[in-house]
Coordinates of C-alpha atoms in Angstrom, one line a residue:
M15 CA -36.6 118.9 -11.2
K16 CA -34.9 121.6 -13.0
P17 CA -35.5 122.3 -16.8
P18 CA -33.2 120.8 -19.4
G19 CA -30.3 122.7 -20.3
L20 CA -27.7 123.4 -23.1
M21 CA -25.1 121.6 -24.1
L22 CA -22.2 122.3 -27.2
R23 CA -22.2 119.7 -29.7
T24 CA -18.5 119.3 -29.9
F25 CA -17.4 115.9 -31.3
A26 CA -17.4 114.2 -27.7
S27 CA -20.6 115.9 -26.5
F28 CA -22.2 114.9 -29.8
L29 CA -21.6 111.6 -28.9
L30 CA -23.6 112.2 -25.9
L31 CA -26.3 113.7 -27.3
A32 CA -26.1 110.5 -30.2
L33 CA -26.1 108.0 -27.8
V34 CA -29.3 108.3 -26.2
A35 CA -31.0 105.9 -27.9
G36 CA -28.5 103.6 -26.9
L37 CA -27.9 100.6 -24.6
A38 CA -27.9 101.5 -21.2
P39 CA -30.9 102.7 -19.5
Q40 CA -29.2 104.9 -16.9
A41 CA -27.4 107.1 -19.4
R42 CA -30.0 109.5 -19.7
A43 CA -33.9 109.8 -18.6
A44 CA -35.0 108.8 -21.8
I45 CA -38.2 110.9 -23.2
D46 CA -39.0 112.4 -19.4
P47 CA -36.7 115.1 -18.8
L48 CA -39.7 117.6 -19.5
P49 CA -41.8 118.2 -16.4
F50 CA -44.7 120.9 -16.5
T51 CA -46.1 121.9 -13.7
S52 CA -48.6 123.5 -15.3
H53 CA -50.0 120.5 -17.2
G54 CA -49.4 116.6 -17.1
P55 CA -48.9 114.6 -19.5
S56 CA -52.3 113.1 -19.8
Q57 CA -55.7 111.7 -18.8
N58 CA -56.3 109.9 -21.2
K59 CA -55.4 106.0 -20.4
N60 CA -54.6 105.2 -24.0
V61 CA -51.9 108.4 -24.7
L62 CA -50.1 107.4 -21.2
Q63 CA -49.7 103.7 -22.3
L64 CA -48.1 105.2 -25.8
L65 CA -46.0 107.8 -23.7
F66 CA -45.1 104.2 -21.5
N67 CA -44.5 102.4 -24.7
A68 CA -42.2 104.8 -26.0
Q69 CA -40.1 105.4 -22.8
R70 CA -39.4 101.5 -22.7
A71 CA -38.5 102.0 -27.0
M72 CA -36.2 104.3 -25.9
Q73 CA -34.3 102.6 -23.0
T74 CA -33.7 99.8 -25.0
G75 CA -32.6 101.4 -27.9
H76 CA -35.6 101.2 -30.2
R77 CA -35.3 104.9 -31.2
E78 CA -37.7 104.9 -34.4
D79 CA -40.5 102.6 -32.8
A80 CA -40.4 105.3 -29.8
I81 CA -40.6 108.2 -31.9
H82 CA -44.1 106.4 -34.3
Q83 CA -45.7 105.6 -30.0
L84 CA -45.4 109.5 -29.9
N85 CA -46.8 110.2 -32.6
L86 CA -49.3 108.7 -32.2
A87 CA -50.0 110.2 -28.9
A88 CA -49.5 113.5 -30.6
S89 CA -52.2 112.6 -33.2
L90 CA -54.7 111.6 -30.1
E91 CA -53.5 115.1 -28.1
P92 CA -52.5 117.6 -30.4
N93 CA -52.8 120.2 -28.4
N94 CA -51.0 119.1 -25.5
P95 CA -47.1 120.8 -24.9
D96 CA -46.3 118.1 -22.9
I97 CA -46.3 115.4 -25.4
L98 CA -45.5 117.6 -28.1
A99 CA -42.0 118.5 -25.8
R100 CA -41.0 114.7 -25.7
L101 CA -41.5 114.3 -29.2
A102 CA -39.4 117.0 -30.0
L103 CA -36.4 115.3 -27.5
A104 CA -36.8 112.1 -29.2
L105 CA -36.7 113.2 -32.4
D106 CA -33.5 115.3 -31.9
Q107 CA -31.7 112.6 -30.2
A108 CA -32.7 110.6 -33.3
G109 CA -30.8 113.4 -35.5
D110 CA -34.1 115.2 -36.4
Y111 CA -33.2 118.5 -35.5
Q112 CA -35.8 120.4 -37.8
G113 CA -38.5 118.1 -36.5
A114 CA -37.9 118.7 -33.0
L115 CA -37.0 122.6 -33.7
D116 CA -41.0 122.5 -35.0
R117 CA -42.3 120.8 -31.5
L118 CA -40.3 122.9 -29.8
R119 CA -41.7 126.0 -31.2
R120 CA -45.3 124.3 -31.5
A121 CA -45.1 123.7 -27.4
R122 CA -44.4 126.9 -26.8
I123 CA -47.4 128.4 -28.8
L124 CA -49.6 125.7 -26.5
G125 CA -48.0 127.4 -23.2
A126 CA -45.0 125.4 -22.3
G127 CA -43.1 127.4 -20.1
K128 CA -40.2 129.8 -22.3
D129 CA -37.8 128.0 -19.5
I130 CA -38.7 124.1 -20.8
V131 CA -38.4 124.7 -24.1
L132 CA -35.4 127.3 -24.8
G133 CA -32.6 125.1 -23.9
P134 CA -33.8 122.4 -26.4
T135 CA -34.7 125.0 -28.8
L136 CA -31.3 126.6 -28.6
E137 CA -29.7 123.1 -28.7
A138 CA -31.6 122.1 -32.0
M139 CA -30.9 125.1 -33.9
L140 CA -27.1 125.1 -32.6
S141 CA -27.5 121.3 -34.0
L142 CA -28.9 122.7 -37.8
G143 CA -26.2 124.9 -38.3
Q144 CA -28.1 128.3 -37.4
N145 CA -25.9 130.2 -35.4
Q146 CA -26.5 133.4 -37.2
V147 CA -30.3 132.8 -36.9
L148 CA -29.9 132.1 -33.4
L149 CA -28.1 135.3 -32.6
D150 CA -30.6 137.4 -34.8
L151 CA -33.7 135.5 -32.7
Y152 CA -32.0 135.7 -29.6
P153 CA -30.6 139.4 -28.7
D154 CA -28.2 139.6 -25.8
P155 CA -30.6 140.4 -22.8
G156 CA -28.3 142.5 -21.2
L157 CA -26.1 143.2 -18.4
G158 CA -29.0 143.8 -15.8
N159 CA -30.9 140.6 -17.0
R160 CA -29.8 137.9 -14.7
S161 CA -32.7 135.4 -15.3
Y162 CA -32.9 131.8 -16.2
A163 CA -33.8 132.5 -19.5
A164 CA -30.9 135.1 -19.9
G165 CA -27.9 132.5 -18.5
M166 CA -29.5 129.9 -20.9
T167 CA -29.4 132.6 -23.9
L168 CA -26.4 133.4 -23.8
R169 CA -24.9 130.2 -23.1
G170 CA -26.6 129.5 -26.8
R171 CA -25.1 132.8 -28.3
A172 CA -21.4 131.6 -26.9
A173 CA -21.7 128.3 -29.0
A174 CA -23.3 130.2 -31.8
L175 CA -20.2 132.8 -31.4
Q176 CA -17.5 130.2 -31.2
A177 CA -19.3 128.5 -34.5
L178 CA -18.8 131.4 -36.6
G179 CA -15.3 132.2 -35.4
D180 CA -15.7 134.7 -32.5
S181 CA -14.1 133.5 -29.8
T182 CA -13.7 136.5 -27.4
A183 CA -16.9 137.1 -27.7
A184 CA -17.9 133.7 -27.1
T185 CA -15.6 133.6 -23.9
E186 CA -17.2 136.6 -23.3
A187 CA -21.0 135.9 -23.2
M188 CA -20.1 132.7 -21.6
K189 CA -18.6 134.3 -18.9
R190 CA -21.9 136.3 -18.3
S191 CA -23.9 133.0 -18.5
L192 CA -21.6 131.1 -15.8
A193 CA -22.2 134.5 -13.6
I194 CA -26.1 133.6 -13.6
L195 CA -25.9 129.9 -13.9
T196 CA -23.2 128.2 -12.9
D197 CA -24.7 124.6 -13.2
Y198 CA -23.2 121.4 -15.0
D199 CA -24.6 122.2 -18.3
G200 CA -23.4 125.7 -18.4
V201 CA -19.8 124.2 -16.8
M202 CA -19.4 121.8 -19.4
A203 CA -20.4 124.5 -22.4
A204 CA -17.9 126.4 -20.9
G205 CA -14.9 123.6 -20.8
Q206 CA -16.2 122.8 -24.4
I207 CA -15.7 125.9 -25.8
A208 CA -12.3 126.0 -24.0
L209 CA -11.5 123.1 -25.5
M210 CA -12.1 124.5 -29.2
Q211 CA -10.2 127.5 -28.6
G212 CA -7.3 125.4 -27.5
D213 CA -7.4 127.4 -24.3
Y214 CA -6.6 123.5 -22.5
N215 CA -5.7 124.9 -19.4
A216 CA -9.3 126.7 -19.0
A217 CA -10.7 123.6 -20.4
D218 CA -9.1 121.3 -17.6
A219 CA -10.0 123.9 -15.1
H220 CA -13.9 123.8 -16.2
A221 CA -13.8 120.0 -16.4
D222 CA -12.6 119.7 -13.1
A223 CA -15.8 122.1 -11.9
A224 CA -17.7 120.0 -13.7
L225 CA -16.7 116.9 -11.9
K226 CA -16.7 118.7 -8.2
L227 CA -20.6 119.4 -9.3
Q228 CA -21.4 116.2 -10.3
P229 CA -18.1 113.2 -9.2
G230 CA -17.6 110.8 -11.9
N231 CA -19.8 112.3 -14.2
T232 CA -19.5 110.5 -17.7
E233 CA -19.5 113.5 -19.7
A234 CA -16.6 115.6 -17.6
R235 CA -14.6 112.5 -18.0
M236 CA -14.9 111.9 -21.3
L237 CA -14.0 116.3 -21.7
K238 CA -10.9 115.1 -19.7
I239 CA -10.2 112.3 -22.4
D240 CA -10.6 115.0 -25.0
L241 CA -8.2 117.1 -23.7
A242 CA -5.5 114.1 -23.0
M243 CA -5.7 114.0 -27.0
A244 CA -5.2 117.4 -27.9
R245 CA -2.6 117.6 -25.8
R246 CA -1.5 114.4 -27.8
N247 CA -0.8 112.6 -25.0
I248 CA -2.3 109.6 -26.2
P249 CA -1.5 106.8 -23.7
A250 CA -2.9 108.9 -21.1
A251 CA -6.0 109.1 -23.3
R252 CA -6.3 105.8 -24.2
Q253 CA -6.2 104.9 -20.6
M254 CA -8.5 107.2 -19.4
A255 CA -10.8 106.3 -22.2
D256 CA -10.1 102.3 -20.7
R257 CA -10.8 103.1 -17.0
L258 CA -13.9 105.0 -17.9
L259 CA -15.6 101.8 -19.8
A260 CA -14.3 99.8 -16.8
D261 CA -16.0 101.9 -14.4
N262 CA -19.3 102.1 -16.7
P263 CA -19.4 98.5 -18.5
N264 CA -22.7 99.5 -19.4
S265 CA -22.5 102.6 -20.8
L266 CA -22.9 103.2 -24.3
S267 CA -21.6 106.5 -24.1
A268 CA -18.0 105.0 -22.3
L269 CA -18.0 102.6 -24.9
L270 CA -18.0 105.4 -28.0
M271 CA -15.8 107.2 -26.3
R272 CA -13.0 104.8 -26.1
I273 CA -13.5 103.4 -29.6
K274 CA -13.7 106.8 -30.8
I275 CA -10.1 107.5 -28.8
Y276 CA -8.5 104.2 -30.4
L277 CA -9.6 105.2 -33.9
V278 CA -8.5 108.8 -33.9
S279 CA -5.1 107.5 -32.3
D280 CA -4.9 105.0 -35.5
R281 CA -5.9 101.6 -33.5
P282 CA -9.3 100.5 -34.9
D283 CA -8.6 96.8 -35.0
V284 CA -9.0 97.5 -31.0
V285 CA -12.2 98.5 -30.9
E286 CA -13.8 97.1 -34.4
P287 CA -15.4 94.1 -32.3
D288 CA -17.2 97.0 -30.2
V289 CA -18.7 98.8 -33.1
D290 CA -19.9 95.6 -34.6
R291 CA -21.8 94.6 -31.1
V292 CA -23.0 97.7 -31.5
L293 CA -24.7 98.0 -34.9
A294 CA -25.9 94.3 -33.9
E295 CA -28.1 95.8 -31.0
I296 CA -28.4 99.2 -33.3
P297 CA -28.1 99.0 -36.9
D298 CA -29.2 102.1 -37.4
F299 CA -27.0 104.0 -35.3
P300 CA -25.9 106.8 -37.3
L301 CA -22.2 107.1 -34.9
A302 CA -21.8 103.1 -35.0
R303 CA -22.5 103.4 -39.1
Y304 CA -19.8 106.5 -39.0
F305 CA -17.4 104.5 -37.1
K306 CA -17.5 101.3 -39.3
A307 CA -17.4 102.9 -42.1
V308 CA -13.7 105.1 -40.8
I309 CA -12.5 101.5 -39.9
T310 CA -13.4 100.5 -43.9
A311 CA -11.8 103.6 -45.3
N312 CA -8.8 102.8 -42.8
R313 CA -8.7 99.1 -44.1
G314 CA -8.3 100.5 -48.2
D315 CA -11.8 99.8 -49.2
V316 CA -13.0 103.0 -50.3
K317 CA -15.8 101.6 -51.9
G318 CA -17.3 99.7 -49.0
A319 CA -16.7 102.7 -46.8
W320 CA -18.6 104.9 -48.7
A321 CA -21.0 102.4 -49.1
L322 CA -21.6 102.6 -45.3
A323 CA -21.7 106.1 -45.4
H324 CA -23.5 107.4 -47.8
S325 CA -26.7 106.7 -46.3
L326 CA -25.9 108.3 -43.0
P327 CA -28.4 111.3 -42.1
K328 CA -27.3 114.6 -43.4
E329 CA -28.0 115.8 -40.3
F330 CA -25.5 113.9 -38.7
V331 CA -23.0 114.3 -41.2
Q332 CA -23.4 117.8 -40.4
V333 CA -23.3 118.5 -37.3
D334 CA -19.6 118.6 -36.5
P335 CA -17.2 119.7 -39.5
G336 CA -14.7 116.4 -39.1
V337 CA -17.4 114.2 -39.5
A338 CA -17.8 116.1 -42.6
I339 CA -14.7 116.0 -43.7
N340 CA -14.2 112.6 -43.3
V341 CA -17.7 111.4 -45.0
A342 CA -16.5 114.0 -48.2
N343 CA -13.4 112.0 -47.9
M344 CA -14.6 108.9 -48.5
A345 CA -16.9 110.1 -51.2
I346 CA -14.1 111.5 -53.2
Q347 CA -11.9 108.6 -53.0
A348 CA -14.5 106.4 -53.9
G349 CA -14.9 108.5 -57.2
Y350 CA -18.2 110.6 -56.2
L351 CA -16.4 114.3 -56.3
D352 CA -20.1 115.9 -56.4
S353 CA -21.4 114.6 -53.4
G354 CA -18.0 115.0 -51.5
A355 CA -18.8 118.6 -52.9
I356 CA -22.1 118.6 -51.8
I357 CA -21.1 117.6 -48.3
L358 CA -18.0 120.6 -48.3
S359 CA -20.4 123.0 -49.6
V360 CA -23.0 122.7 -46.4
A361 CA -19.9 122.1 -43.9
V362 CA -18.5 125.7 -44.9
Q363 CA -22.0 126.9 -44.8
R364 CA -22.8 125.9 -41.2
F365 CA -19.1 126.4 -40.3
P366 CA -17.9 129.3 -42.1
Q367 CA -14.2 129.6 -40.4
Q368 CA -13.4 126.5 -40.7
I369 CA -10.6 126.5 -43.1
E370 CA -10.5 122.4 -43.7
P371 CA -13.7 122.4 -45.4
R372 CA -13.0 125.3 -47.7
L373 CA -9.8 124.0 -48.9
Q374 CA -10.7 120.5 -50.0
L375 CA -14.0 122.0 -51.3
A376 CA -11.4 124.4 -53.4
D377 CA -9.1 121.4 -54.3
I378 CA -12.4 119.3 -55.9
R379 CA -13.8 122.6 -57.7
L380 CA -10.6 122.5 -59.4
R381 CA -10.5 118.5 -60.7
Q382 CA -13.9 120.0 -61.8
N383 CA -12.1 122.6 -64.0
S384 CA -14.3 125.3 -62.2
P385 CA -11.9 127.7 -61.2
Q386 CA -14.2 130.3 -60.5
Y387 CA -16.6 128.0 -57.8
A388 CA -12.6 127.2 -56.3
L389 CA -11.9 131.0 -56.2
N390 CA -15.6 131.5 -54.6
A391 CA -15.1 128.7 -51.9
L392 CA -11.6 131.0 -51.0
T393 CA -12.4 134.3 -50.7
M394 CA -13.1 134.3 -46.8
V395 CA -9.0 132.8 -46.2
Q396 CA -7.7 134.9 -48.3
D397 CA -5.6 136.8 -46.6
S398 CA -4.5 133.0 -44.7
K399 CA -1.0 132.3 -43.3
D400 CA -1.7 128.8 -44.4
P401 CA 0.4 128.4 -47.4
R402 CA -2.1 125.7 -49.1
V403 CA -4.4 128.7 -49.8
P404 CA -1.8 130.9 -52.0
V405 CA -1.5 127.6 -53.7
L406 CA -5.1 126.9 -54.6
F407 CA -5.1 130.3 -55.6
A408 CA -2.1 129.9 -57.9
R409 CA -3.6 126.8 -59.1
A410 CA -7.2 128.4 -59.7
L411 CA -5.7 131.7 -61.8
L412 CA -3.4 128.9 -63.6
L413 CA -6.6 127.4 -65.2
K414 CA -8.2 130.9 -65.9
K415 CA -4.6 131.3 -68.0
D416 CA -4.0 134.5 -65.4
N417 CA 0.0 133.4 -65.1
A418 CA 1.2 136.6 -63.6
G419 CA -1.9 136.6 -60.8
A420 CA -0.4 132.7 -60.5
Q421 CA 2.9 133.5 -59.9
K422 CA 2.3 136.4 -57.2
Y423 CA 0.4 133.1 -55.3
I424 CA 3.6 130.9 -55.7
R425 CA 5.7 133.4 -54.1
Q426 CA 3.5 134.0 -51.6
A427 CA 3.7 130.7 -50.8
I428 CA 7.3 130.3 -51.2
E429 CA 7.8 133.2 -48.7
S430 CA 5.6 131.7 -46.3
G431 CA 7.7 128.8 -45.7
G432 CA 5.5 126.5 -47.1
G433 CA 7.1 125.8 -51.0
E434 CA 6.7 122.3 -50.4
E435 CA 2.6 122.5 -51.0
L436 CA 3.8 123.1 -54.6
R437 CA 3.4 119.8 -54.6
T438 CA 0.0 119.9 -55.8
M439 CA 0.8 121.6 -58.7
D440 CA 1.9 120.9 -62.4
K441 CA 5.1 119.2 -61.7
E442 CA 7.1 121.0 -64.2
V443 CA 5.1 124.5 -63.1
A444 CA 6.1 123.8 -59.4
L445 CA 9.8 122.9 -60.0
K446 CA 10.7 125.9 -62.2
S447 CA 8.7 128.2 -59.9
L448 CA 10.8 127.0 -56.9
S449 CA 14.0 126.7 -58.5
D450 CA 13.7 130.0 -60.4
Y451 CA 13.0 131.6 -56.7
S452 CA 16.3 129.9 -55.4
A453 CA 18.5 131.0 -58.4
A454 CA 16.8 135.1 -57.2
H455 CA 17.5 134.2 -53.5
P456 CA 20.5 131.9 -53.4
D457 CA 21.2 132.8 -49.6
N458 CA 17.6 131.6 -48.8
K459 CA 18.5 128.3 -47.0
Q460 CA 15.1 127.4 -46.4
V461 CA 14.2 127.9 -49.9
R462 CA 16.4 125.3 -50.8
K463 CA 15.2 123.2 -48.7
Q464 CA 11.5 123.4 -49.5
Y465 CA 13.0 122.6 -53.5
A466 CA 14.9 119.4 -52.2
I467 CA 11.6 118.4 -50.6
L468 CA 9.7 119.3 -53.3
L469 CA 11.9 117.4 -55.6
L470 CA 12.0 113.7 -53.5
G471 CA 8.3 113.9 -53.2
F472 CA 7.9 114.2 -57.2
G473 CA 10.1 111.2 -57.5
E474 CA 13.0 113.3 -59.1
L475 CA 15.8 111.4 -57.3
A476 CA 18.8 112.0 -59.2
R477 CA 17.9 115.8 -58.7
A478 CA 16.6 115.6 -55.2
R479 CA 20.4 114.0 -54.1
P480 CA 23.0 117.3 -54.7
A481 CA 20.1 119.4 -53.4
Y482 CA 20.5 117.0 -50.0
E483 CA 24.4 116.5 -50.7
R484 CA 24.2 121.1 -50.3
L485 CA 21.8 120.8 -47.6
V486 CA 23.6 118.5 -45.4
S487 CA 27.1 120.8 -46.4
D488 CA 25.5 124.0 -44.8
D489 CA 24.3 121.9 -41.7
P490 CA 26.2 118.7 -40.8
T491 CA 23.4 118.8 -38.2
D492 CA 20.0 118.8 -40.1
A493 CA 18.4 115.5 -39.2
V494 CA 15.7 115.4 -41.7
A495 CA 18.5 116.2 -44.5
L496 CA 20.7 113.7 -43.2
N497 CA 17.6 110.8 -42.5
N498 CA 16.3 111.7 -46.3
L499 CA 19.9 111.8 -47.8
S500 CA 20.5 108.3 -46.4
W501 CA 17.4 107.1 -48.8
L502 CA 18.6 108.5 -51.4
V503 CA 22.4 107.2 -51.6
V504 CA 21.6 103.7 -50.0
Q505 CA 22.0 101.5 -53.7
E506 CA 24.9 103.1 -54.5
D507 CA 26.8 103.6 -51.3
P508 CA 25.2 101.5 -48.3
A509 CA 28.0 102.3 -46.0
R510 CA 27.3 106.0 -46.3
A511 CA 23.9 105.4 -45.8
V512 CA 24.1 103.7 -42.6
T513 CA 26.5 106.6 -41.4
L514 CA 24.5 109.5 -42.6
A515 CA 21.3 107.4 -40.8
Q516 CA 23.5 107.4 -37.5
R517 CA 24.1 111.4 -38.0
A518 CA 20.2 111.8 -38.5
V519 CA 19.4 110.0 -34.9
K520 CA 22.7 111.7 -33.3
A521 CA 21.2 115.1 -33.9
D522 CA 17.4 113.8 -33.5
P523 CA 17.2 111.0 -31.2
S524 CA 13.7 111.6 -30.3
S525 CA 12.9 110.9 -33.7
A526 CA 11.5 108.0 -34.5
N527 CA 11.4 107.9 -38.2
N528 CA 15.4 108.2 -38.1
L529 CA 16.0 105.1 -36.0
D530 CA 14.0 103.4 -38.3
T531 CA 15.5 104.7 -41.3
L532 CA 18.9 103.7 -39.3
G533 CA 17.5 100.1 -38.6
S534 CA 16.4 99.9 -42.4
M535 CA 20.1 101.1 -43.5
Q536 CA 21.4 98.5 -41.0
M537 CA 19.6 96.0 -42.8
S538 CA 20.8 97.1 -46.0
R539 CA 24.3 96.0 -44.1
S540 CA 23.0 92.7 -42.7
D541 CA 23.8 94.4 -39.5
F542 CA 20.4 92.7 -38.0
K543 CA 21.5 93.0 -34.7
G544 CA 22.3 96.8 -34.6
A545 CA 19.2 96.8 -36.7
I546 CA 16.8 95.1 -34.0
V547 CA 18.2 97.4 -31.6
S548 CA 17.2 100.7 -33.7
L549 CA 14.4 99.2 -34.8
K550 CA 13.0 98.4 -30.8
K551 CA 13.5 102.0 -30.1
A552 CA 11.3 103.2 -32.9
R553 CA 9.1 101.1 -32.3
D554 CA 9.3 102.0 -28.2
L555 CA 8.9 105.5 -29.6
A556 CA 6.3 105.0 -31.9
P557 CA 4.1 101.9 -30.3
D558 CA 1.3 102.2 -32.8
N559 CA 3.5 102.7 -36.2
A560 CA 2.6 99.6 -38.2
E561 CA 5.7 100.0 -40.4
F562 CA 8.3 100.5 -38.1
S563 CA 6.8 97.0 -36.6
Y564 CA 7.1 95.2 -39.6
H565 CA 10.4 96.6 -40.0
L566 CA 11.5 95.1 -36.5
A567 CA 10.3 92.3 -37.9
L568 CA 11.9 91.9 -41.3
A569 CA 15.0 92.3 -38.6
L570 CA 14.2 89.6 -36.3
E571 CA 13.7 87.2 -39.2
G572 CA 17.3 88.3 -40.6
S573 CA 19.1 87.4 -37.4
G574 CA 16.9 83.8 -37.1
Q575 CA 14.7 85.1 -34.5
R576 CA 11.8 84.1 -36.6
K577 CA 9.4 82.9 -33.3
E578 CA 9.8 86.7 -32.2
A579 CA 9.2 87.8 -36.1
Q580 CA 6.3 85.5 -36.2
A581 CA 4.7 86.8 -33.3
I582 CA 4.6 90.5 -34.4
L583 CA 3.7 89.4 -37.9
K584 CA 0.6 87.9 -37.0
A585 CA -0.2 91.1 -34.8
L586 CA 0.1 93.2 -37.7
V587 CA -2.0 91.2 -40.2
K588 CA -4.7 90.6 -37.6
R589 CA -4.8 94.3 -37.1
G590 CA -4.0 95.3 -41.0
G591 CA -4.8 98.9 -42.6
F592 CA -1.0 99.6 -43.7
G593 CA 1.2 100.2 -46.6
D594 CA 3.0 96.6 -45.8
L595 CA -0.2 94.6 -45.3
D596 CA 0.8 92.0 -48.2
A597 CA 3.9 92.2 -47.7
A598 CA 3.8 91.1 -44.2
K599 CA 0.9 88.3 -44.9
N600 CA 3.1 86.5 -47.6
L601 CA 6.4 86.8 -44.9
L602 CA 4.0 85.2 -42.4
A603 CA 2.6 82.4 -44.6
S604 CA 6.6 81.7 -45.7
Q605 CA 7.0 81.2 -42.2
L606 CA 4.5 79.0 -41.5
K607 CA 4.7 77.0 -44.3
L608 CA 8.4 76.3 -43.1
V609 CA 6.8 75.2 -40.0
G610 CA 4.7 73.1 -40.8
E611 CA 7.7 71.6 -43.5
T612 CA 9.7 71.3 -40.6
Q613 CA 7.2 69.7 -38.5
I614 CA 6.6 67.2 -41.2
G615 CA 10.4 66.4 -41.7
R616 CA 10.2 65.6 -38.1

């Protein structure tokens, strides 16, 4: 049996590494993937029984019991590298990456082969965010070195370089690693790096190569699913996830992947029973608890979401920047700004090239009236083209009473096409800044559009209408302007609102939002038949948009098609987690009451 390999912990692969304590024994050989040719596990019957108990515990999902058994075995034979390595893998699977790393280093000192412990050591370091440390401790082995250790080292360096934002060097290191080791784990690592870089064609090719090496392998199929999601092909991703689970009904990895896909594509109601089932079997499983917290937050219960998320292991929260951001947002929305800031601060340190944690951390610091801390968080991204960056700089400088400096950054945001991002600033400052810039550049249509969007965002409807009237006059085919103006005139002139909405749909017939607006405007004119046609098209384009389905239910109700409306409302109420949920509940209740009264009357 070959030594353990190294795979990168993107969110998809993290699912795999988190699930090894899960429901299906066949998902991965628990505890025992590290054979030592020079040292047997033990000659002590008591130790062998403990190792056997540990393996059984891992296979049945009792992670803590397995670690307890292995700790007992290690206490009986503290200098046995085999036992220490097994304990390290169990700790790694439980998310205790530092504990795993400590045992692996000890096992190496006690005689475990470098080739045996190298992969898990690099994996643990990557999980701990020790990317620069890894690069320092494991230098480039050189072009002439084609040993197994060299291939593994290059693989680990590729992962660390990618995490630090050096995609060019990461790609080069990965190519050299593959030239030495063309094993399954290496091809998968290359695919995951390509996915992180946005090179979907390369990632696809690596996934196909992995499937040739191990046909039907769950991990490679998961990478293909992630690629479908990255390409925003949600129906395909769902179908692939459904098929993966159907082919592997006892696989926790397949189940978790399907849960993730439906959560990411905004259908938590479909998979919540699966999350509950996993938690019933493995109550302390971090990934399942995280998923439950996401579902709870989606339902609007921010306190409940944070109650679930705040006790997640720190190592779990920080293994993926997306997880860290989501958990931080749960803390923030529940009113725990300091907790959110701590989580984001760690994410910034571990993923220095990720812009989202920095922007959110800077925003929290500004809300805490700490402009200098916000500026510190933004220093590394000050040259970013993202318009949110100059807006945050402007907010910080305004708090420091540097109005001239703030105006420089406000102009930068406007000129980069992101004037609407000024909505995060003081309303009067934002509107005056954009209005003054527009007055100074009267021929700049983009700025006029930014100003109209900003007015609408701030609720300045009376001022927004003339701004949108001018945009429509300047460009009669501007679908967004036509759509927004339709809403602005509907109360005063519903007939014109319908005409504007029709023009928006004609300008962009692929927009579900435009069709939803048209359907709503048609309802305002009591044209329920026309509204049903428009809203069915909107629903077909965006079948997971609950608001569109609710509007369709309203149109069906208005046309007297109560049975069809009731079916939609029941599904929406069961689903939950959308803005018009209370209205949908009330309408459904009134329908059911009417049905009951009719039946009594009969």
